[in-house]
GROMACS .gro file of C-alpha atoms in nm:
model
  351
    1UNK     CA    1  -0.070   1.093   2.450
    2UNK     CA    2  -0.345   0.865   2.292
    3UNK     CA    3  -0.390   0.881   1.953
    4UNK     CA    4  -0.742   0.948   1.861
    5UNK     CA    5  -0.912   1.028   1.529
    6UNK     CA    6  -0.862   1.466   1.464
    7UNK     CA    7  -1.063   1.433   1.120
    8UNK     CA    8  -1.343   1.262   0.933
    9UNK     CA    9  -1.253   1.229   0.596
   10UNK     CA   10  -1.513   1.266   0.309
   11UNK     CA   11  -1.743   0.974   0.243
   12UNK     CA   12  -1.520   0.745   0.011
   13UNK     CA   13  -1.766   0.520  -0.125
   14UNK     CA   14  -1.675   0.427  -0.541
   15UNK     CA   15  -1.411   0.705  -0.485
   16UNK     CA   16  -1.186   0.459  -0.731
   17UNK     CA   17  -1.425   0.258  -0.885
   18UNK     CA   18  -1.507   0.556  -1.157
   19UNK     CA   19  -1.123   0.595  -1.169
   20UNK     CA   20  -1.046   0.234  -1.247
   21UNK     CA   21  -1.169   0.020  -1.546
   22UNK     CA   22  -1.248  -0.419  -1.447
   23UNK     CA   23  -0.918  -0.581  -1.482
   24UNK     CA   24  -0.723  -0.298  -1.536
   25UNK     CA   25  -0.352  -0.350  -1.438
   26UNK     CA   26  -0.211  -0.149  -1.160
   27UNK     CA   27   0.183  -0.216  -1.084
   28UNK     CA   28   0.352  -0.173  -0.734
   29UNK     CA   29   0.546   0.118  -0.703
   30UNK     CA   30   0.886   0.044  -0.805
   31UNK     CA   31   0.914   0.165  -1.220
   32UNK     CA   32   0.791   0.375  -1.478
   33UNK     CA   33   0.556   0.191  -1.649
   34UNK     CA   34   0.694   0.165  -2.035
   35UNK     CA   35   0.517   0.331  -2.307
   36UNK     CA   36   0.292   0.095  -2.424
   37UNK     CA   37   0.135   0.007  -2.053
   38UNK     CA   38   0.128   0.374  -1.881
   39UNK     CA   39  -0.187   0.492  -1.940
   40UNK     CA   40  -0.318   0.444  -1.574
   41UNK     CA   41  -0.535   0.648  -1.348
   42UNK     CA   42  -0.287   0.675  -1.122
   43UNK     CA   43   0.037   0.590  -1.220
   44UNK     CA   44   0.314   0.431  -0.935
   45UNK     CA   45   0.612   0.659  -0.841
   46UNK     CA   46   0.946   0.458  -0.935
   47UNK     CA   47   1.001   0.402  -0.597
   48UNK     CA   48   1.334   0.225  -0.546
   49UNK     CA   49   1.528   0.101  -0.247
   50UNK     CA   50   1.738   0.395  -0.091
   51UNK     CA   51   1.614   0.756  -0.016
   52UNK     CA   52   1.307   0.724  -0.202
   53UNK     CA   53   1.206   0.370  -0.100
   54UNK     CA   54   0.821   0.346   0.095
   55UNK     CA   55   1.060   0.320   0.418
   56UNK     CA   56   1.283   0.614   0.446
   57UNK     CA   57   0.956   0.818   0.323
   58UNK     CA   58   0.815   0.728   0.597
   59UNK     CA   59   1.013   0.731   0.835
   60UNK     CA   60   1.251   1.054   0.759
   61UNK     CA   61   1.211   1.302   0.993
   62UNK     CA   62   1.090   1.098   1.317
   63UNK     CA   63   1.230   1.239   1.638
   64UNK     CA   64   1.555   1.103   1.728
   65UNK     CA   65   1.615   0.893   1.388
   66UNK     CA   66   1.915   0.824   1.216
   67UNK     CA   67   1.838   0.670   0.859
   68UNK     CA   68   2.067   0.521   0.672
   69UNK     CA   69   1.850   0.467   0.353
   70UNK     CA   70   2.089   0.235   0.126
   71UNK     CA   71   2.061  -0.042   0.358
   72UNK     CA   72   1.680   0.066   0.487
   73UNK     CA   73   1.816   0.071   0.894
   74UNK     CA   74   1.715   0.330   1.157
   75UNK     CA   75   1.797   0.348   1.505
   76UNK     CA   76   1.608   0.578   1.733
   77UNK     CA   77   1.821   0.785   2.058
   78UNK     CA   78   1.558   0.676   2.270
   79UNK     CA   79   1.629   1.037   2.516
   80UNK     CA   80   1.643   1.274   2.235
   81UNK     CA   81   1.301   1.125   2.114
   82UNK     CA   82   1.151   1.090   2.398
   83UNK     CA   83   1.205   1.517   2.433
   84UNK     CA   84   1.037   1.563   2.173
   85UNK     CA   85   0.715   1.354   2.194
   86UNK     CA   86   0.500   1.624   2.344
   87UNK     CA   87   0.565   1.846   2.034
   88UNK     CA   88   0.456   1.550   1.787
   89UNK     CA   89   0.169   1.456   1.986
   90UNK     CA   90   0.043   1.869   1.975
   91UNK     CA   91   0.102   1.886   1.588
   92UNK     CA   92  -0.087   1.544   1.566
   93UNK     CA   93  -0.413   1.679   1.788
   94UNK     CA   94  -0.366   1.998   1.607
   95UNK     CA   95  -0.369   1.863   1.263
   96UNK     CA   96  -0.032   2.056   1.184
   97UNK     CA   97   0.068   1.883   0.839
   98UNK     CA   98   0.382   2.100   0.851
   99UNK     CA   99   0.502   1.879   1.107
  100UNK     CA  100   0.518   1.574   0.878
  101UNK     CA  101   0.715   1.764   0.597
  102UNK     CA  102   1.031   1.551   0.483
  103UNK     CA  103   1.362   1.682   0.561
  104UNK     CA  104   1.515   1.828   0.290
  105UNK     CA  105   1.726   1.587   0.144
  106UNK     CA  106   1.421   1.354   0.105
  107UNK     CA  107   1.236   1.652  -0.046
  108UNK     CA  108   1.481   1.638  -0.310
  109UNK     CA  109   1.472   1.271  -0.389
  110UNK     CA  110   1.065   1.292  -0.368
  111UNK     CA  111   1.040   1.612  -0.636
  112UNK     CA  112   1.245   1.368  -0.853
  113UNK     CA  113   1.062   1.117  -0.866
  114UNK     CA  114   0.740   1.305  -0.893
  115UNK     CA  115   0.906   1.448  -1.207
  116UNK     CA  116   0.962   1.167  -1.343
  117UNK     CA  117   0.625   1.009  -1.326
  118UNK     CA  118   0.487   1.398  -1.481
  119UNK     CA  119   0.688   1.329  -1.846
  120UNK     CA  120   0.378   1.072  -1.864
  121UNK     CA  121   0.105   1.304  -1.732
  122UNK     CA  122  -0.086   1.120  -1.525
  123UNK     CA  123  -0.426   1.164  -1.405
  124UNK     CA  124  -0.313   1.133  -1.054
  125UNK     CA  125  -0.005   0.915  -0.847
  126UNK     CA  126   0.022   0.596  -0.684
  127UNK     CA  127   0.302   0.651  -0.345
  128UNK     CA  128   0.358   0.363  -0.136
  129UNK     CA  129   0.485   0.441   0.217
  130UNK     CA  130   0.546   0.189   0.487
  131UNK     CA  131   0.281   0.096   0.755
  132UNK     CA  132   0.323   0.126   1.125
  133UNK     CA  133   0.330  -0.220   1.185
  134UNK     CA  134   0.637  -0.207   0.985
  135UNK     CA  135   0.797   0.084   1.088
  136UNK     CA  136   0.725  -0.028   1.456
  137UNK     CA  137   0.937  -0.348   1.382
  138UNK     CA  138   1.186  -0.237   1.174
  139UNK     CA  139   1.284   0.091   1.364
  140UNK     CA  140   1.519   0.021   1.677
  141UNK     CA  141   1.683   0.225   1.979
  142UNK     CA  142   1.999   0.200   2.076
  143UNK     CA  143   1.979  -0.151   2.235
  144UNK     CA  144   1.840  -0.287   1.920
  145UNK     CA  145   1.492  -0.256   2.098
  146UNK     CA  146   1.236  -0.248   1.829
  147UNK     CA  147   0.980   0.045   1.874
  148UNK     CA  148   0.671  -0.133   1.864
  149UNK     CA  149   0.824  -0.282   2.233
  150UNK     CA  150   0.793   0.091   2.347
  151UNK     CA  151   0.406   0.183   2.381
  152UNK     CA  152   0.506   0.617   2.381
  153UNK     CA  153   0.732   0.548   2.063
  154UNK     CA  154   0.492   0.304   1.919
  155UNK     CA  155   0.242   0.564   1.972
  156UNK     CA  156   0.437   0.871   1.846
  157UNK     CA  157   0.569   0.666   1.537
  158UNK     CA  158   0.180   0.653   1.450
  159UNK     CA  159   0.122   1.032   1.482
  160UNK     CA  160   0.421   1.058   1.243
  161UNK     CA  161   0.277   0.866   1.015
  162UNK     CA  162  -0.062   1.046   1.030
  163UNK     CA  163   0.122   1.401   0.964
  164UNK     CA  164   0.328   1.260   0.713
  165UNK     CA  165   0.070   1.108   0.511
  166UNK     CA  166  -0.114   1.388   0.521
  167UNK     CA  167   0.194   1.629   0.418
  168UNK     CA  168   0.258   1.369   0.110
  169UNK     CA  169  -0.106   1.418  -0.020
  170UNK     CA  170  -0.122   1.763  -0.021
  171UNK     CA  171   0.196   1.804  -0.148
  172UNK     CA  172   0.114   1.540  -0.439
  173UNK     CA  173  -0.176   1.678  -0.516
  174UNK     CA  174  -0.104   2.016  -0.602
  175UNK     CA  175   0.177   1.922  -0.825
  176UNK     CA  176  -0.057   1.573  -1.003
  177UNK     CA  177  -0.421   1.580  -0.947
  178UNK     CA  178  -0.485   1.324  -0.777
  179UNK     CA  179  -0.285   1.122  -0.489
  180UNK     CA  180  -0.335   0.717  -0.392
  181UNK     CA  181  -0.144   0.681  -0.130
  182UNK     CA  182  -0.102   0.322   0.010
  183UNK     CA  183   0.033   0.189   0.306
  184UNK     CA  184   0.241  -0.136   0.301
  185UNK     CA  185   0.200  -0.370   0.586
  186UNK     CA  186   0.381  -0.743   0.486
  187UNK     CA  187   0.395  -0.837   0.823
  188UNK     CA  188   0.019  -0.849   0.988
  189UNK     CA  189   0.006  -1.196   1.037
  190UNK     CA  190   0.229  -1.108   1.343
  191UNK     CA  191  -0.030  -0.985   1.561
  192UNK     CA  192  -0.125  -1.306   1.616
  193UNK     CA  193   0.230  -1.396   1.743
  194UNK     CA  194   0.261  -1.457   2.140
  195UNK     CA  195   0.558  -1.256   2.135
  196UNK     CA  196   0.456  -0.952   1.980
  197UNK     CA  197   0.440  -0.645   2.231
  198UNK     CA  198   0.110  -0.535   2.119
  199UNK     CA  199  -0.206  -0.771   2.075
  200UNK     CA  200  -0.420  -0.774   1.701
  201UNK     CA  201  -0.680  -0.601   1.843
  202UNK     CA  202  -0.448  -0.295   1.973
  203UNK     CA  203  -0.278  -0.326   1.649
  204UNK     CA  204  -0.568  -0.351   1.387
  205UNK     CA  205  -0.721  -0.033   1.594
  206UNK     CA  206  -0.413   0.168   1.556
  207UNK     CA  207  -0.397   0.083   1.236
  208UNK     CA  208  -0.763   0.157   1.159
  209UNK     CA  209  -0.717   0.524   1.353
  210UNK     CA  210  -0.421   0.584   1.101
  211UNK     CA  211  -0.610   0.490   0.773
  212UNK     CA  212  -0.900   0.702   0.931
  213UNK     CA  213  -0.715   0.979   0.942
  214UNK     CA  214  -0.558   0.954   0.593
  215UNK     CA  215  -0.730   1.151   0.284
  216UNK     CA  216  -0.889   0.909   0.067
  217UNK     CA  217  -0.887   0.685  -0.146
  218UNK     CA  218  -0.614   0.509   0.046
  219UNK     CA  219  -0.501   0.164  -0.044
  220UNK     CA  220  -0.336  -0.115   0.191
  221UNK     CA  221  -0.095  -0.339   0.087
  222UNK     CA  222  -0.105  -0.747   0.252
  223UNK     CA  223   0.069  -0.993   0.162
  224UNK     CA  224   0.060  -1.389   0.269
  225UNK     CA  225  -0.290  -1.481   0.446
  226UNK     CA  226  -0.465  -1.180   0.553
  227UNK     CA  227  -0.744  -1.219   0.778
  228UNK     CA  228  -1.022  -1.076   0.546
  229UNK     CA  229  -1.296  -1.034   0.821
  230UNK     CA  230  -1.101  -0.803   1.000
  231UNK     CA  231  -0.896  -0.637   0.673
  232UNK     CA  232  -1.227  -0.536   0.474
  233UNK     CA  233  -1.343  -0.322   0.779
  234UNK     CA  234  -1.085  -0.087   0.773
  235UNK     CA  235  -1.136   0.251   0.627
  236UNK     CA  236  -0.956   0.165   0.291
  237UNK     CA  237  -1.099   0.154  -0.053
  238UNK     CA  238  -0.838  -0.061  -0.246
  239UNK     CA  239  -0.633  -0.362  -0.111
  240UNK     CA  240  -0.363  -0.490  -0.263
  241UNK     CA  241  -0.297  -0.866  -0.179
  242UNK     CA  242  -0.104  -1.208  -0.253
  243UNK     CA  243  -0.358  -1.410  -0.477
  244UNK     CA  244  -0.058  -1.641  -0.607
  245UNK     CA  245  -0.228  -1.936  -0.490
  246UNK     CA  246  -0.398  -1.771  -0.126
  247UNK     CA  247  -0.695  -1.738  -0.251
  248UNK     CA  248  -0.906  -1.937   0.014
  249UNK     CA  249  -0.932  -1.704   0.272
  250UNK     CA  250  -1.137  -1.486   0.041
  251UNK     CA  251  -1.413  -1.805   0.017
  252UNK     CA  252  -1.416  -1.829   0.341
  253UNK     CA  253  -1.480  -1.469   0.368
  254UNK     CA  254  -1.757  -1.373   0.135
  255UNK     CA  255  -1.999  -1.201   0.355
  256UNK     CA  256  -1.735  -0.973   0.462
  257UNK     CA  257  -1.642  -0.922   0.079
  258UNK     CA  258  -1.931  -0.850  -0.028
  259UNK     CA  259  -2.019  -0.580   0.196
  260UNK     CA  260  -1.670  -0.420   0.123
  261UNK     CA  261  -1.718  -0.416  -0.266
  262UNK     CA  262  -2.070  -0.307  -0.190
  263UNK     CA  263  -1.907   0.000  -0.036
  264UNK     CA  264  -1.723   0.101  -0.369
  265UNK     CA  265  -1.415  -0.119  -0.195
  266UNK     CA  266  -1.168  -0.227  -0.473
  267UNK     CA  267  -0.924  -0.547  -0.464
  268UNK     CA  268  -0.594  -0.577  -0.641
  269UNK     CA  269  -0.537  -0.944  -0.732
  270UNK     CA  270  -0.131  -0.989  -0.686
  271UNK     CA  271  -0.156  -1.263  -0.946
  272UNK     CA  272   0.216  -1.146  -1.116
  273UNK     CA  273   0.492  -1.338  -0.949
  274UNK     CA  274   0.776  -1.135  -0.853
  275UNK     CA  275   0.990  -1.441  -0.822
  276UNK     CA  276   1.216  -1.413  -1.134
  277UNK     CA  277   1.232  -1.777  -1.192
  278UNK     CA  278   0.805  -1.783  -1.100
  279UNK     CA  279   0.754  -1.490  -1.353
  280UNK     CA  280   0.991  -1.630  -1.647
  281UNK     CA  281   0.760  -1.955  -1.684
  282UNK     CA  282   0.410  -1.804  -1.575
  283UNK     CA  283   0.288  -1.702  -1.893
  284UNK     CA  284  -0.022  -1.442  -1.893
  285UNK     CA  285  -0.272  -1.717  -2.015
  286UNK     CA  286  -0.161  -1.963  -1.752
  287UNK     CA  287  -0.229  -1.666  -1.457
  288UNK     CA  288  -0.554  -1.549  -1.632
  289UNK     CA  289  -0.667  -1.923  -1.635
  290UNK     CA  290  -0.561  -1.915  -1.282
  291UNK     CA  291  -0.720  -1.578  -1.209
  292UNK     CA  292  -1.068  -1.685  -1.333
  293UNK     CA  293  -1.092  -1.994  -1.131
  294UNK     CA  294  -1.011  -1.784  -0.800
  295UNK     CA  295  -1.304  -1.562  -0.896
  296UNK     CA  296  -1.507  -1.866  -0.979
  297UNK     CA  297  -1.488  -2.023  -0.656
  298UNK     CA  298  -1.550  -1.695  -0.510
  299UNK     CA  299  -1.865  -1.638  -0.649
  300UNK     CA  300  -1.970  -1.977  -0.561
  301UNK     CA  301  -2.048  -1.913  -0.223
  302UNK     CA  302  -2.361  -1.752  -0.390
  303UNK     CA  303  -2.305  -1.484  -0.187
  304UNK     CA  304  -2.140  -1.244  -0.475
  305UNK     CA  305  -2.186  -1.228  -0.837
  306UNK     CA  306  -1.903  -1.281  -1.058
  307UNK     CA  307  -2.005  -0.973  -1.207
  308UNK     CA  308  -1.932  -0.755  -0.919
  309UNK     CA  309  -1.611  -0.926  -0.847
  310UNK     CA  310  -1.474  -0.898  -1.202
  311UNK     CA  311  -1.602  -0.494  -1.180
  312UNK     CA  312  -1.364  -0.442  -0.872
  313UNK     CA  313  -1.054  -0.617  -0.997
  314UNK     CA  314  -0.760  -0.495  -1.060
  315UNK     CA  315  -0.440  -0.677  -1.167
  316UNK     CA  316  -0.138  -0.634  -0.967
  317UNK     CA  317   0.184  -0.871  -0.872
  318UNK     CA  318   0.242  -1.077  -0.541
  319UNK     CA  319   0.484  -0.811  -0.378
  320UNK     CA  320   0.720  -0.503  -0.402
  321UNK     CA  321   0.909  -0.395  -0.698
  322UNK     CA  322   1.124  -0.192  -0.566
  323UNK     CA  323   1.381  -0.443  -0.450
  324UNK     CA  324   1.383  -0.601  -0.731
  325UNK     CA  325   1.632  -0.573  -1.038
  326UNK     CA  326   1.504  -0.290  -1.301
  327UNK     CA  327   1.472  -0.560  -1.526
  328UNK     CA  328   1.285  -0.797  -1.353
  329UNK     CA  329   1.037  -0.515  -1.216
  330UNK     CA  330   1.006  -0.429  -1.554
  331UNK     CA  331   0.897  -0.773  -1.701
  332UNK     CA  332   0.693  -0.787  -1.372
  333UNK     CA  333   0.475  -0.431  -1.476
  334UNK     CA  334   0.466  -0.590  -1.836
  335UNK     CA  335   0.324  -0.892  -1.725
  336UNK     CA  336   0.071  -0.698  -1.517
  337UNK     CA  337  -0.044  -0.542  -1.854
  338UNK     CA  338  -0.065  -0.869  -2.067
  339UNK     CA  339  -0.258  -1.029  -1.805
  340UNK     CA  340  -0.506  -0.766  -1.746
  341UNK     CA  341  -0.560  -0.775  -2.131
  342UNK     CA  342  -0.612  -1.161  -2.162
  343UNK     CA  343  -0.866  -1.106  -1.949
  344UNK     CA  344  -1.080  -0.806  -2.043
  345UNK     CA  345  -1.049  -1.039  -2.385
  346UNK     CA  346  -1.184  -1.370  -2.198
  347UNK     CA  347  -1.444  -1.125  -2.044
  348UNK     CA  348  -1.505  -0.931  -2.335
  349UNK     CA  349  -1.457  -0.606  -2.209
  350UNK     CA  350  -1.358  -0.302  -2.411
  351UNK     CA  351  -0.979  -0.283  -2.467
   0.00000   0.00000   0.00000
């Protein structure tokens, strides 16, 4: 069964640009922000690897999967999934969001860490799940057969998504206001691999249908050289992306930029290394001198003002937390903080 779109969200234009201050800083999920840095629209769910990582919450729940979340492996019984594909594809046409509720045990681990993030009273949370792209990669059968090599599971595995998405922001948002929910997607740039099973255009258009059917705002997650063109059209209002020194792609860009910021579109600069070595001798006034020229060049082209760069920016690192040591995700989120207020001070924005 084809997936096609079953809702229209709301219009989503500036939907976080009255949420979000310029250069604000906006961690990955992977800690609690610490005292002095939490006071964020939405603030990230400590997300770590296991039963709460963006994977298993996901992924949980998917016909025929067995999860084991510590090492962040499923493997699919391609039979016992396949029986059950007509009853995903009917709760996906029908909207059912019941269908994408989390088994139990991840229920658990989610009210945890929604409780956690509550102590801080937030305005709203930030919940990272994985994309299809890699869920369809990372998932197996039996033979080791990746999913994505499977057009019915590929498929299905996007319905899933859909529901469970939709379950997570409903859920979310009647315990904490408001819900971000972002998908993560590292691995794009394979599309344009001969010897992945489905082309970029199949796999940007799934991926579009999936975001379109999300409640907004929604937020996408890139890393290495995203193809900006093609990544600004999708129905997403904040990207989160590798600016450690990948900024070109944006130059060559601009057009495309520009219309997505013109749209109330939002970028996260992932200008904090997670690299522990990287982030021990990156100081914030070495990145923010960094982070300025990138926004320079940008505005360049003469097709966008600085101004309207700077007003969309957010301040964000080059990747996950959650894999990382607590301590280095924690000097990662502080970083975050001491580089988004070296430059509101270099801009002279209100602190």
């Amino acid at each position: 069964r084809s997936m096609t779109s079953v809702r229209l969200p709301t219009s989503s234009e500036s939907l976080l640009s009255f949420e979000y201050q310029s250069c604000q800083a906006v961690p990955r999920a992977g800690v609690l922000p610490s005292e002095e840095v939490r006071a964020y629209p939405f603030v990230a769910l400590p997300q770590r690897a296991g039963p709460g990582s963006a994977l298993t919450l996901a992924a949980a729940g998917f016909p025929g999967l067995s999860l084991d979340p510590s090492n962040e492996q499923g493997v699919v019984a391609r039979a016992r999934a396949e029986g059950e594909l007509d009853r995903l594809g009917l709760a996906y046409l029908r909207a059912d969001q019941t269908a994408g509720a989390l088994p139990s045990e991840y229920s658990v681990v989610l009210a945890d860490l929604v409780r956690q993030v509550d102590q801080q009273h937030p305005h709203g949370i930030h919940l990272e799940i994985s994309g299809h792209l890699r869920l369809a990669m990372h998932l197996v059968d039996e033979h080791a057969h990746p999913l994505i090599a499977t057009p019915a599971l590929c498929e299905a595995l996007g319905q899933h998504l859909v529901l469970r998405g939709c379950w997570l922001h409903e859920q979310l948002s009647l315990t904490s206001g408001r819900t971000l929910i972002c998908l993560d997607e590292p691995f794009l740039e394979t599309l344009d691999s001969p010897f992945c099973p489905i082309d970029r255009e199949e796999g940007f258009t799934l991926l579009s249908r999936i975001l379109a059917d999300l409640p907004p705002p929604r937020g996408l997650c890139v890393t290495v050289m995203p193809d900006w063109s093609v990544l600004v059209t999708l129905p997403i209002e904040l990207i989160f992306f590798d600016a450690y020194g990948q900024t070109s792609g944006l130059t060559q860009a601009s057009v495309a930029i520009a219309a997505y910021l013109d749209r109330g579109g939002m970028l996260a600069w992932g200008v904090v290394p997670t690299d522990p070595q990287l982030l021990s001798q990156d100081h914030a006034e070495l990145l923010a001198q960094r982070m300025v020229r990138s926004v320079n060049e940008l505005a360049a082209t003469g097709v966008i003002g600085s101004e309207q760069i700077w007003a969309a920016t957010l301040i964000t690192t080059t990747g996950r937390l959650s894999h990382l040591p607590m301590a280095v995700a924690k000097q990662a989120t502080l970083r975050c903080h001491e580089l988004a207020h070296q430059l509101r001070q270099i801009l002279q924005l209100e602190l």
